[in-house]
mmCIF file of C-alpha atoms in Angstrom:
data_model
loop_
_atom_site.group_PDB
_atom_site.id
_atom_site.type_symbol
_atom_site.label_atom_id
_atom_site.label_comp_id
_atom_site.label_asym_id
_atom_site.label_seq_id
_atom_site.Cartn_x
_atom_site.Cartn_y
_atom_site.Cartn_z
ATOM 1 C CA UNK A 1 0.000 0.000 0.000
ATOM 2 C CA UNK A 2 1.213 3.625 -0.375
ATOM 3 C CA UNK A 3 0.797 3.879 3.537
ATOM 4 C CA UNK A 4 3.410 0.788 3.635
ATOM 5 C CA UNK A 5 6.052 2.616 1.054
ATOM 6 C CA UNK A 6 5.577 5.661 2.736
ATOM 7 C CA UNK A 7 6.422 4.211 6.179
ATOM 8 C CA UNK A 8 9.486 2.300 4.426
ATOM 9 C CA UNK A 9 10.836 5.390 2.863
ATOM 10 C CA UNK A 10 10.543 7.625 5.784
ATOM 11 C CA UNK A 11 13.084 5.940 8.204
ATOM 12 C CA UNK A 12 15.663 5.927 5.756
ATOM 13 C CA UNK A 13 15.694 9.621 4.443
ATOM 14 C CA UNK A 14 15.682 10.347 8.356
ATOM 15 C CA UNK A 15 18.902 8.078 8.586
ATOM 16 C CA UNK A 16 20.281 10.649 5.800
ATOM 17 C CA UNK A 17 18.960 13.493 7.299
ATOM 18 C CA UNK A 18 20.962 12.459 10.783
ATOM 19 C CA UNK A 19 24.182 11.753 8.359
ATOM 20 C CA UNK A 20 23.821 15.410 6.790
ATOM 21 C CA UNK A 21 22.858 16.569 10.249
ATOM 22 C CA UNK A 22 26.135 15.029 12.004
ATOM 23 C CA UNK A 23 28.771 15.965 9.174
ATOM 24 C CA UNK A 24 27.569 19.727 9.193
ATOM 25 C CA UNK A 25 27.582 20.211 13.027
ATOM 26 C CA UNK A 26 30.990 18.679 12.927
ATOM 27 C CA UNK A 27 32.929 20.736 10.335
ATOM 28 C CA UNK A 28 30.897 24.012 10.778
ATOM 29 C CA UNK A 29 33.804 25.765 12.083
ATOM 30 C CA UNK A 30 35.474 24.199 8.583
ATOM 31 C CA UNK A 31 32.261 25.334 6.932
ATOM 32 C CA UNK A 32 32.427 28.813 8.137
ATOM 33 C CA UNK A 33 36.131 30.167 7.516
ATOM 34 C CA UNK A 34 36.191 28.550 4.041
ATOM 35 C CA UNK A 35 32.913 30.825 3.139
ATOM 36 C CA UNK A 36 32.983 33.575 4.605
ATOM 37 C CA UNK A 37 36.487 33.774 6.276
ATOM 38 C CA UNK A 38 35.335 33.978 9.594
ATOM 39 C CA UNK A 39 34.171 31.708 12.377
ATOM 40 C CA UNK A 40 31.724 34.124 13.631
ATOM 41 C CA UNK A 41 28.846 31.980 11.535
ATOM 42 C CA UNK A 42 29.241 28.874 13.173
ATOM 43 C CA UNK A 43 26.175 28.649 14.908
ATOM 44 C CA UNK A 44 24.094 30.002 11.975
ATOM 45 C CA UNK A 45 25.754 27.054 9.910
ATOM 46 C CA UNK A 46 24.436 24.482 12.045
ATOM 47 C CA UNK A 47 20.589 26.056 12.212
ATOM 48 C CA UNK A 48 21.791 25.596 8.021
ATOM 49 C CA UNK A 49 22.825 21.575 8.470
ATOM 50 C CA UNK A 50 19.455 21.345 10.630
ATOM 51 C CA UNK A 51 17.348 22.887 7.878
ATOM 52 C CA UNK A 52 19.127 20.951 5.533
ATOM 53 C CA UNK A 53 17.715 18.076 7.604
ATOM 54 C CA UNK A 54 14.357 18.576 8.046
ATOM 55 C CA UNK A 55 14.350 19.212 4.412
ATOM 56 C CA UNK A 56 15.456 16.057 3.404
ATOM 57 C CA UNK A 57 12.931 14.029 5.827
ATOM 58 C CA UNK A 58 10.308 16.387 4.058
ATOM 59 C CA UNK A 59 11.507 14.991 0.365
ATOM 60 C CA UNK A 60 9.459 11.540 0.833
ATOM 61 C CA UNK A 61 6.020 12.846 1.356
ATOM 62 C CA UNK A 62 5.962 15.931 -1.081
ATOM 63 C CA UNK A 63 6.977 13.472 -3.384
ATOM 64 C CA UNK A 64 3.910 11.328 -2.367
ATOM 65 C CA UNK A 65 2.110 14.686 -3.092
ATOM 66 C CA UNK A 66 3.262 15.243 -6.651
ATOM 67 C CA UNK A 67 2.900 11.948 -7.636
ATOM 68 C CA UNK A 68 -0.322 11.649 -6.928
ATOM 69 C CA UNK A 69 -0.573 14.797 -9.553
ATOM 70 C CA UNK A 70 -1.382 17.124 -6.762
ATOM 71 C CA UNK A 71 1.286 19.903 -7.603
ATOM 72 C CA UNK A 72 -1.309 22.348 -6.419
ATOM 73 C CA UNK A 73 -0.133 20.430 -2.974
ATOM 74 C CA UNK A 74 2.920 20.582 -3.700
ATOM 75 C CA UNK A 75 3.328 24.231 -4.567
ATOM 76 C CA UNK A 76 1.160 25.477 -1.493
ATOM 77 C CA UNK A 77 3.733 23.665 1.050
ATOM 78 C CA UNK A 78 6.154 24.802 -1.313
ATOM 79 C CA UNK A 79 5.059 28.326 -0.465
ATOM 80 C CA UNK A 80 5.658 28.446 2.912
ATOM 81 C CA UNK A 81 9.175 27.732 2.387
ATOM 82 C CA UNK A 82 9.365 30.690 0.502
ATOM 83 C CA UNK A 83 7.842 33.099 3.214
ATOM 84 C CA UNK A 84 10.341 31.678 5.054
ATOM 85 C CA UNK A 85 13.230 33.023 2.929
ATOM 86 C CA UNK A 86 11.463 36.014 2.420
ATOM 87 C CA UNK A 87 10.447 36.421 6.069
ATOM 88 C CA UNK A 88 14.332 35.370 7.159
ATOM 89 C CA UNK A 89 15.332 38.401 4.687
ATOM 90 C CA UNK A 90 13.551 40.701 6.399
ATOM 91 C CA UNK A 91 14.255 39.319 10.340
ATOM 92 C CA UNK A 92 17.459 39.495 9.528
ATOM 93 C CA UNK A 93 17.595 42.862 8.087
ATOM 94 C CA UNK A 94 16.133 44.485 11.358
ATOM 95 C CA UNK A 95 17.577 42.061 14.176
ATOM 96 C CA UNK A 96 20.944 42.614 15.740
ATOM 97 C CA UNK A 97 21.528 38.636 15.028
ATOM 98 C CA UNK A 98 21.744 38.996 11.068
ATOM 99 C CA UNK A 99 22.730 36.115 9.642
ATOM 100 C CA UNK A 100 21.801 33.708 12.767
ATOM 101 C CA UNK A 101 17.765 35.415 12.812
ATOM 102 C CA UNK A 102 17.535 34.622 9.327
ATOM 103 C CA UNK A 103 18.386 31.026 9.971
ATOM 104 C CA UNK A 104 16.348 30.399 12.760
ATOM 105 C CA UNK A 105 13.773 31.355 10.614
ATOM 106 C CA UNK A 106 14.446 29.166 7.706
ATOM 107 C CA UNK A 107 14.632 26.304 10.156
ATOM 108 C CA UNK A 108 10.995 27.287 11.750
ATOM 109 C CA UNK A 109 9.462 27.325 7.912
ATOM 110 C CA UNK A 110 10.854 23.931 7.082
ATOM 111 C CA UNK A 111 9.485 22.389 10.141
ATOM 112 C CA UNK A 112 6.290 23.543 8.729
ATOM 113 C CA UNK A 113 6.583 23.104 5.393
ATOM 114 C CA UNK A 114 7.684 18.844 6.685
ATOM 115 C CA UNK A 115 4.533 19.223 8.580
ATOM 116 C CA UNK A 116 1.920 20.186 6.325
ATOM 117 C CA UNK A 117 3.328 17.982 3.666
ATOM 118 C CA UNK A 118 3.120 14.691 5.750
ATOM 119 C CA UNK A 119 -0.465 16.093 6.876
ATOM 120 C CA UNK A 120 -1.248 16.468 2.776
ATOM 121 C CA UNK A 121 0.615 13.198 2.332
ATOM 122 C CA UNK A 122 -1.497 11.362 4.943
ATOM 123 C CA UNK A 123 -4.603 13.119 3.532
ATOM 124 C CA UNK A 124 -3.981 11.381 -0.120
ATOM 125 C CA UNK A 125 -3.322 8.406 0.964
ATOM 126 C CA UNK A 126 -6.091 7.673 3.426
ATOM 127 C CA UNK A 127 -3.928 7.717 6.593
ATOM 128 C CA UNK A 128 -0.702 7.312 7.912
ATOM 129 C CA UNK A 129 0.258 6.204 11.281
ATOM 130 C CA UNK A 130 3.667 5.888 13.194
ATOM 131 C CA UNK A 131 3.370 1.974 13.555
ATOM 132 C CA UNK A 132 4.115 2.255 9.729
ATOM 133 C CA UNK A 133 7.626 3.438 9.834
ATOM 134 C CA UNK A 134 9.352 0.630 9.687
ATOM 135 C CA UNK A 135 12.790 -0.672 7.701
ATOM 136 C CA UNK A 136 12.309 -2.958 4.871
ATOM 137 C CA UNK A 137 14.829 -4.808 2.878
ATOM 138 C CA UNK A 138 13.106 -4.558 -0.216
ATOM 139 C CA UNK A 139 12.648 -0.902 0.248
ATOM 140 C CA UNK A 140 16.372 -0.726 1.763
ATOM 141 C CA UNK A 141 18.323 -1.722 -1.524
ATOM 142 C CA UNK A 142 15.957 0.426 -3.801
ATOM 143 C CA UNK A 143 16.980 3.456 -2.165
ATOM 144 C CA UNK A 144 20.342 2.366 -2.169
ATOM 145 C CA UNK A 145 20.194 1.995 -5.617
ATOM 146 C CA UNK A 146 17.985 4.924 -6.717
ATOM 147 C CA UNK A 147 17.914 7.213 -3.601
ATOM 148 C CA UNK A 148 21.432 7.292 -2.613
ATOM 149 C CA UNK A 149 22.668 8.411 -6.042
ATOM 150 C CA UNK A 150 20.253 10.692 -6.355
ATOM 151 C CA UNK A 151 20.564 12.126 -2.913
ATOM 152 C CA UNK A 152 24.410 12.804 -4.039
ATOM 153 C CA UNK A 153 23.457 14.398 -7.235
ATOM 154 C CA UNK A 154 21.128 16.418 -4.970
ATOM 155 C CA UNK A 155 24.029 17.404 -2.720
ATOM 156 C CA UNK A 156 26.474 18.523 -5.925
ATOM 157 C CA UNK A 157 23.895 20.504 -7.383
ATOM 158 C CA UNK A 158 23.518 22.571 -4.028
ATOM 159 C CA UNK A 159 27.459 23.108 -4.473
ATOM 160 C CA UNK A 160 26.895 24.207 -8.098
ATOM 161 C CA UNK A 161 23.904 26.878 -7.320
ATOM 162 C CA UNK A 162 25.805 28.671 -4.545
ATOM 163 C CA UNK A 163 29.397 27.873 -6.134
ATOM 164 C CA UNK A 164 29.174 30.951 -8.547
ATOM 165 C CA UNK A 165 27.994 33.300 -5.620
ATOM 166 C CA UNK A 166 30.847 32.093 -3.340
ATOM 167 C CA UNK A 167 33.276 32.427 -5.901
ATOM 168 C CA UNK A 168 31.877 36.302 -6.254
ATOM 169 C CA UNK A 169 32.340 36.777 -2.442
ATOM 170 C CA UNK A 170 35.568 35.310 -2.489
ATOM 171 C CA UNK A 171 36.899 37.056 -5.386
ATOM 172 C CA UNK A 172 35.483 40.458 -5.892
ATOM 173 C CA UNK A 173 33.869 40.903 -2.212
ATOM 174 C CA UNK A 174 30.980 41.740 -0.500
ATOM 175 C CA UNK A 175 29.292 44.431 -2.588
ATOM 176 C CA UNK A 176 29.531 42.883 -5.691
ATOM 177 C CA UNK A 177 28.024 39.909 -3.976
ATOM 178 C CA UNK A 178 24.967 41.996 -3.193
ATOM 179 C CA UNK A 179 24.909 42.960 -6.887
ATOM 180 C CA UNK A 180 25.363 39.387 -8.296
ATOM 181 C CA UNK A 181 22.712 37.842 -5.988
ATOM 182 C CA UNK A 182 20.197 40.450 -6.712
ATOM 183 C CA UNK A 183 20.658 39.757 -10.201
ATOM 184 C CA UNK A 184 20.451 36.162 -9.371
ATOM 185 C CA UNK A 185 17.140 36.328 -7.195
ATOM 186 C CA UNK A 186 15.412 38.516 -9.874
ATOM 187 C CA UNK A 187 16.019 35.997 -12.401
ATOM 188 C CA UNK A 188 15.039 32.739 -10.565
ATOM 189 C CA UNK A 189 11.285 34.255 -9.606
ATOM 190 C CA UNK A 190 10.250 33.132 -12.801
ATOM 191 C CA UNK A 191 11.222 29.507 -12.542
ATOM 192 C CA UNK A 192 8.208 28.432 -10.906
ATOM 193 C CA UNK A 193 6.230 29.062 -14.426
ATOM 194 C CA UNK A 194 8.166 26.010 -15.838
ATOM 195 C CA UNK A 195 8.838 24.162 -13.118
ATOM 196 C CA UNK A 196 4.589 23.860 -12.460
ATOM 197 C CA UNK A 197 4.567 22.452 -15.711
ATOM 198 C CA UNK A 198 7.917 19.647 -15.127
ATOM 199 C CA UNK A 199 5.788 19.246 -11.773
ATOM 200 C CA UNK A 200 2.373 18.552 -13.829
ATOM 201 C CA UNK A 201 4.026 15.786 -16.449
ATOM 202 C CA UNK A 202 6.448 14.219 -13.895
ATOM 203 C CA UNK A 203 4.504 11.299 -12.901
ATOM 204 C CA UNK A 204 3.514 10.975 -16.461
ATOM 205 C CA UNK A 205 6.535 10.699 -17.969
ATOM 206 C CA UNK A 206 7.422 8.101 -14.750
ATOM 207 C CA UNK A 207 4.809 6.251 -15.834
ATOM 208 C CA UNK A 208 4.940 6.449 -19.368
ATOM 209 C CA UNK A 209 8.677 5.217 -19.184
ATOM 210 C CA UNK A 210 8.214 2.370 -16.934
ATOM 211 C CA UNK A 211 5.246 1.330 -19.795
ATOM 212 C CA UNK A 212 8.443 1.640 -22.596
ATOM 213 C CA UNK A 213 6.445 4.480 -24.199
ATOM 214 C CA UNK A 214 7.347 7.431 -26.073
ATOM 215 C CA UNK A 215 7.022 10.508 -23.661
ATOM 216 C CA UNK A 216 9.239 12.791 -26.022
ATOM 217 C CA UNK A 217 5.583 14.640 -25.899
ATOM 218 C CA UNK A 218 6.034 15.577 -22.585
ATOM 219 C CA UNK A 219 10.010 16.816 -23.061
ATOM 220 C CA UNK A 220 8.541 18.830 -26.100
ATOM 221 C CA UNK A 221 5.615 20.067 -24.306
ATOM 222 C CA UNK A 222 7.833 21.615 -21.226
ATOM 223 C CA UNK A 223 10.440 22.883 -24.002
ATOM 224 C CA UNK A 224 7.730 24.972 -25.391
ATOM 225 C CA UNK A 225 6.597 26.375 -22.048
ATOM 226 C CA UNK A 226 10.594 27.180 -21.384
ATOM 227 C CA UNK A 227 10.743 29.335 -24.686
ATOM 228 C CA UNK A 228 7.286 31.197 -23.759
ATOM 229 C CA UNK A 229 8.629 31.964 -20.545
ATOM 230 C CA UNK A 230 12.156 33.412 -22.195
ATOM 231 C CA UNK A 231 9.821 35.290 -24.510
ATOM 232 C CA UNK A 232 7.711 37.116 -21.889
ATOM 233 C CA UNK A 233 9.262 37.105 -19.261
ATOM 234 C CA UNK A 234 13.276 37.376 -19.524
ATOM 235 C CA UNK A 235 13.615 39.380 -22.664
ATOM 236 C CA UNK A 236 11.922 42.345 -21.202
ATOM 237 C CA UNK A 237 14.197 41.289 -17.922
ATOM 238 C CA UNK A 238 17.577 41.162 -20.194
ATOM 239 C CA UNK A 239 16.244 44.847 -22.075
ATOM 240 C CA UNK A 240 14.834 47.022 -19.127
ATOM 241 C CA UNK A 241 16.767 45.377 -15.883
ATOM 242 C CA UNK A 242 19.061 48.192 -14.831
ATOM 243 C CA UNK A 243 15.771 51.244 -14.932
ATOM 244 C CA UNK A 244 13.962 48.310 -13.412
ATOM 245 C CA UNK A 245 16.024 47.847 -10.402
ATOM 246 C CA UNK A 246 17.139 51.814 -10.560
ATOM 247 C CA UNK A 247 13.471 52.407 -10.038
ATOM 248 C CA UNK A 248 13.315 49.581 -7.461
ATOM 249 C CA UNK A 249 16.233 50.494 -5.153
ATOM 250 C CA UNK A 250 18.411 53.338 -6.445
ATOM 251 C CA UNK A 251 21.304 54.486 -9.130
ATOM 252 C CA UNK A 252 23.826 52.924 -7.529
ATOM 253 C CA UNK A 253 22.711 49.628 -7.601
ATOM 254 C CA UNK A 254 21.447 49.791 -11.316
ATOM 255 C CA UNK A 255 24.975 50.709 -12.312
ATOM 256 C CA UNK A 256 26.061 47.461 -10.448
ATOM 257 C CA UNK A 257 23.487 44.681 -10.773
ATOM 258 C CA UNK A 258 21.542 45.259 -13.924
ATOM 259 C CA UNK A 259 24.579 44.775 -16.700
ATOM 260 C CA UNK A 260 24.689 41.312 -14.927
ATOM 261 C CA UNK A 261 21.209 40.998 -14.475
ATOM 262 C CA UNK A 262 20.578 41.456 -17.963
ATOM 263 C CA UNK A 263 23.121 38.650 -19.202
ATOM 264 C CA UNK A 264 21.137 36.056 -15.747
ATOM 265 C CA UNK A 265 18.393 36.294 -17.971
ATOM 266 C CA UNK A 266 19.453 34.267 -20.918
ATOM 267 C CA UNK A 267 21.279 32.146 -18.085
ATOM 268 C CA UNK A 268 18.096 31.623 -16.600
ATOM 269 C CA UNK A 269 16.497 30.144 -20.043
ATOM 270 C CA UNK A 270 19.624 28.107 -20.471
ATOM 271 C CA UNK A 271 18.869 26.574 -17.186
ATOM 272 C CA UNK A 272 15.797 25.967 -17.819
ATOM 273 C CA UNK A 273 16.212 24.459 -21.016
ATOM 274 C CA UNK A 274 18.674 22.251 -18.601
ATOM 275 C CA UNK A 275 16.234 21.541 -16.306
ATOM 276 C CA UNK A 276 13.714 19.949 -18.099
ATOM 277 C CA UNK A 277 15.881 17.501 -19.995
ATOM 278 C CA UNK A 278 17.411 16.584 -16.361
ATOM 279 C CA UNK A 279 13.786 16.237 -15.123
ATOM 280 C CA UNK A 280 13.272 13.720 -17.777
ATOM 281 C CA UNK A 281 16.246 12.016 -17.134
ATOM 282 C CA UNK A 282 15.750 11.861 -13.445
ATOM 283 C CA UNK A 283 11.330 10.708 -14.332
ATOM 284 C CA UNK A 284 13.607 7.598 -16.224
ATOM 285 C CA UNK A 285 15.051 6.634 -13.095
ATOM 286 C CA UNK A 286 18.936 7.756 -14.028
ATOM 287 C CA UNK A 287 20.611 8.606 -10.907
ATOM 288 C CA UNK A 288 23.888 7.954 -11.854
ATOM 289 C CA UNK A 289 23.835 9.706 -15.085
ATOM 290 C CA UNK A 290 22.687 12.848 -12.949
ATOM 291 C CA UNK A 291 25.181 12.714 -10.565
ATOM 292 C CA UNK A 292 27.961 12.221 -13.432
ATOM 293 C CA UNK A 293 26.312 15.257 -15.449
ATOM 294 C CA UNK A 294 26.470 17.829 -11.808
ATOM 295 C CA UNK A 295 30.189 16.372 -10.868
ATOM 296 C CA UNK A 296 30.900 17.948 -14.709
ATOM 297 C CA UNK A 297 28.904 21.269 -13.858
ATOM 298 C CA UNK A 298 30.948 21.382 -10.736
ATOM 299 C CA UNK A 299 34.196 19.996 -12.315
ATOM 300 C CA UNK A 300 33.608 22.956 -14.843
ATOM 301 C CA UNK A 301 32.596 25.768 -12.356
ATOM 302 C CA UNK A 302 36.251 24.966 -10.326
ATOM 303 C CA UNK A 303 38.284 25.008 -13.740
ATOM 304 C CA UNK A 304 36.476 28.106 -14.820
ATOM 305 C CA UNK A 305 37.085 30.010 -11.611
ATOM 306 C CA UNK A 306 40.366 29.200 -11.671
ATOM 307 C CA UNK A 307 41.246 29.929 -14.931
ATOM 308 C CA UNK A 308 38.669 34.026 -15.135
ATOM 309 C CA UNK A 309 40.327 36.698 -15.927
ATOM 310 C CA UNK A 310 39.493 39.058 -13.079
ATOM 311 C CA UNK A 311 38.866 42.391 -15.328
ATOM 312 C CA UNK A 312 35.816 40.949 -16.590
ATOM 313 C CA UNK A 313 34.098 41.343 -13.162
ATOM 314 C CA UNK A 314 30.863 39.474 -11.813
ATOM 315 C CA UNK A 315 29.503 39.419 -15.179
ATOM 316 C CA UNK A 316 32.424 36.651 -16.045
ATOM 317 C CA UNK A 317 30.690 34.782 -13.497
ATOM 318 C CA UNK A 318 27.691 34.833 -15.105
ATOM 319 C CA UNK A 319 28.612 33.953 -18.299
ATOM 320 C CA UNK A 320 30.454 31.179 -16.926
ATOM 321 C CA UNK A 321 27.583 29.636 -15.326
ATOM 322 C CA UNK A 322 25.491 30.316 -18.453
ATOM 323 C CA UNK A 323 28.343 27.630 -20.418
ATOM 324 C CA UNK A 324 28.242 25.344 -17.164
ATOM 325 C CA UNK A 325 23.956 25.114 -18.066
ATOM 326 C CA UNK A 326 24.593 24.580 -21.610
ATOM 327 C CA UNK A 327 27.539 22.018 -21.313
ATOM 328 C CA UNK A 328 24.982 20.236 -19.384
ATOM 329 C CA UNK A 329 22.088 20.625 -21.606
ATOM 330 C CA UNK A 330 23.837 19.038 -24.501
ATOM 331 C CA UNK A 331 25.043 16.126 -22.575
ATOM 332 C CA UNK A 332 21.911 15.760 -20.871
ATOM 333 C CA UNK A 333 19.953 16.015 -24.854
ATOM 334 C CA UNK A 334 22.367 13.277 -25.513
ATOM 335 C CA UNK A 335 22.011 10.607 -22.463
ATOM 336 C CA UNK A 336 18.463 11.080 -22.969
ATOM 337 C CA UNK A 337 18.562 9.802 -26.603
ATOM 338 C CA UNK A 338 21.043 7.015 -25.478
ATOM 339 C CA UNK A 339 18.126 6.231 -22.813
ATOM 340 C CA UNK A 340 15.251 6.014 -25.426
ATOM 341 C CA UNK A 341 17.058 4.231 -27.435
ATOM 342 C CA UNK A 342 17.565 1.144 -24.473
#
């Protein structure tokens, strides 16, 4: 029963979510020199590792919730993990704590985001009860096989997204950081347009593959929604970002962030375009092939940081991440044929 995979699922992302848990409240003192060059963030490190956790325990029943093709589910307990960063923005902002506020925060909206998606799990399902969590071989070695890969791949990627905005810090300091992530944050708002409709043909395309049918359909369907989005939303981004954020905030930070903000727009299609054809691959049931195509994103991130010519400023960054998304598209366009084709 789904009550019975739930309950044999559950136990062992809280096993990895004690793992992730354990390694980050050991080496947060590690953790916090090597970003930020200080070990004044300790503590607001490990509120990180125990968001981090709770995160991960809340994996097994939101994906209960989208595959039972509720992503209206999905996106409302979704939502509250957004107030949270939003909310943690602004705690932060006023409280003497900073950084540590803004965590504490976090931490408090994925608690309830883990709640309410175990309540909306236990809803579609028709119960669930705590006798239910129980080990299972069977369910053991699949998530060995398919979880533990695909946890990894999870882990990499979360290197690759905040790679390029520790590389900014590290390189060209603090302000430019606060230009790059602005430029960053506007153009990720708009993700949610395609990623509703990778959410919507998910279990589909699970299905359809484990039936050995064609669900290039689906690919093509989410590839249209991609270039819509590009079209309406981040050309007028790339073409009007610096009197957009001028009129926003001020001068000052138009001169800085839009230039950069206007080339994160095309990086944001590119990643797009990325993300649905590693959606696909992931629907296929390809963790390896995932984690092999983020180790290159990362492999190519390091190189390319190492290798920038400083003149070029944040926007090298930028461009650099935009090659990182396409490197991986192609391969991605490729392993996906090579999968059809099984």
């Amino acid at each position: 029963s789904a009550a019975s995979i739930l309950g044999g699922a559950v136990p062992l992302t809280g096993i990895l979510a004690g793992v992730v848990l354990v390694v980050v409240e050991a080496f947060a003192p590690a953790i916090s020199h090597f970003l930020y060059g200080s070990m004044k963030y300790v503590v607001p490190v490990r509120i990180f590792g125990a968001t981090v956790a709770v995160y991960i325990v809340s994996s097994t029943p939101a994906a209960v919730v989208l595959l039972n093709h509720r992503v209206d589910f999905f996106n409302y307990s979704k939502l509250i993990l957004d107030l949270a960063k939003a909310g943690g923005l602004l705690v932060g902002s006023i409280s003497r704590d900073g950084v540590g506020a803004a965590m504490w925060v976090l931490l408090i909206g994925a608690l309830l985001k883990c709640s309410v998606d175990f309540f909306l799990a236990a809803h579609l399902i028709g119960g669930f009860s705590l006798h239910s969590l129980r080990l299972r071989k069977r369910e053991i070695r699949a998530n060995l096989g398919l979880g533990v890969p695909m946890s990894a791949a999870g882990v990499v990627s979360v290197a690759l997204a905040s790679g390029d905005r520790i590389a900014v810090s590290r390189l060209y300091g603090p302000e430019q950081l606060a230009h790059y992530s602005l430029a960053v944050d506007i153009c990720s708002k708009a993700y949610f347009l395609v990623w509703a409709i990778t959410g919507t043909l998910y279990p589909l395309v699970v299905r359809g593959a484990a039936a050995r049918r064609d669900v290039s359909i689906y690919r093509n369907a989410a590839l249209i929604a991609v270039v819509l989005v590009g079209a309406l939303v981040y050309l007028p981004i790339a073409l009007v970002a610096p009197r957009l954020i001028g009129w926003w905030l001020n001068p000052a930070m138009a001169a800085g962030a839009g230039p950069v903000t206007s080339i994160w727009a095309l990086v944001a299609v590119i990643y797009l375009l990325m993300w649905v054809l590693y959606n696909q691959l992931q629907a296929k049931g390809r963790p390896y092939l995932l984690l092999a195509v983020n180790l290159l994103g990362l492999a190519i991130l390091a190189i390319g940081i190492w290798a920038i010519p400083l003149t070029f400023g944040i926007r090298s960054i930028a461009i650099l991440m935009g090659s990182i998304f396409a490197v991986q598209a192609c391969v991605l366009w490729v392993l996906d044929r090579g999968v059809n084709r099984e």
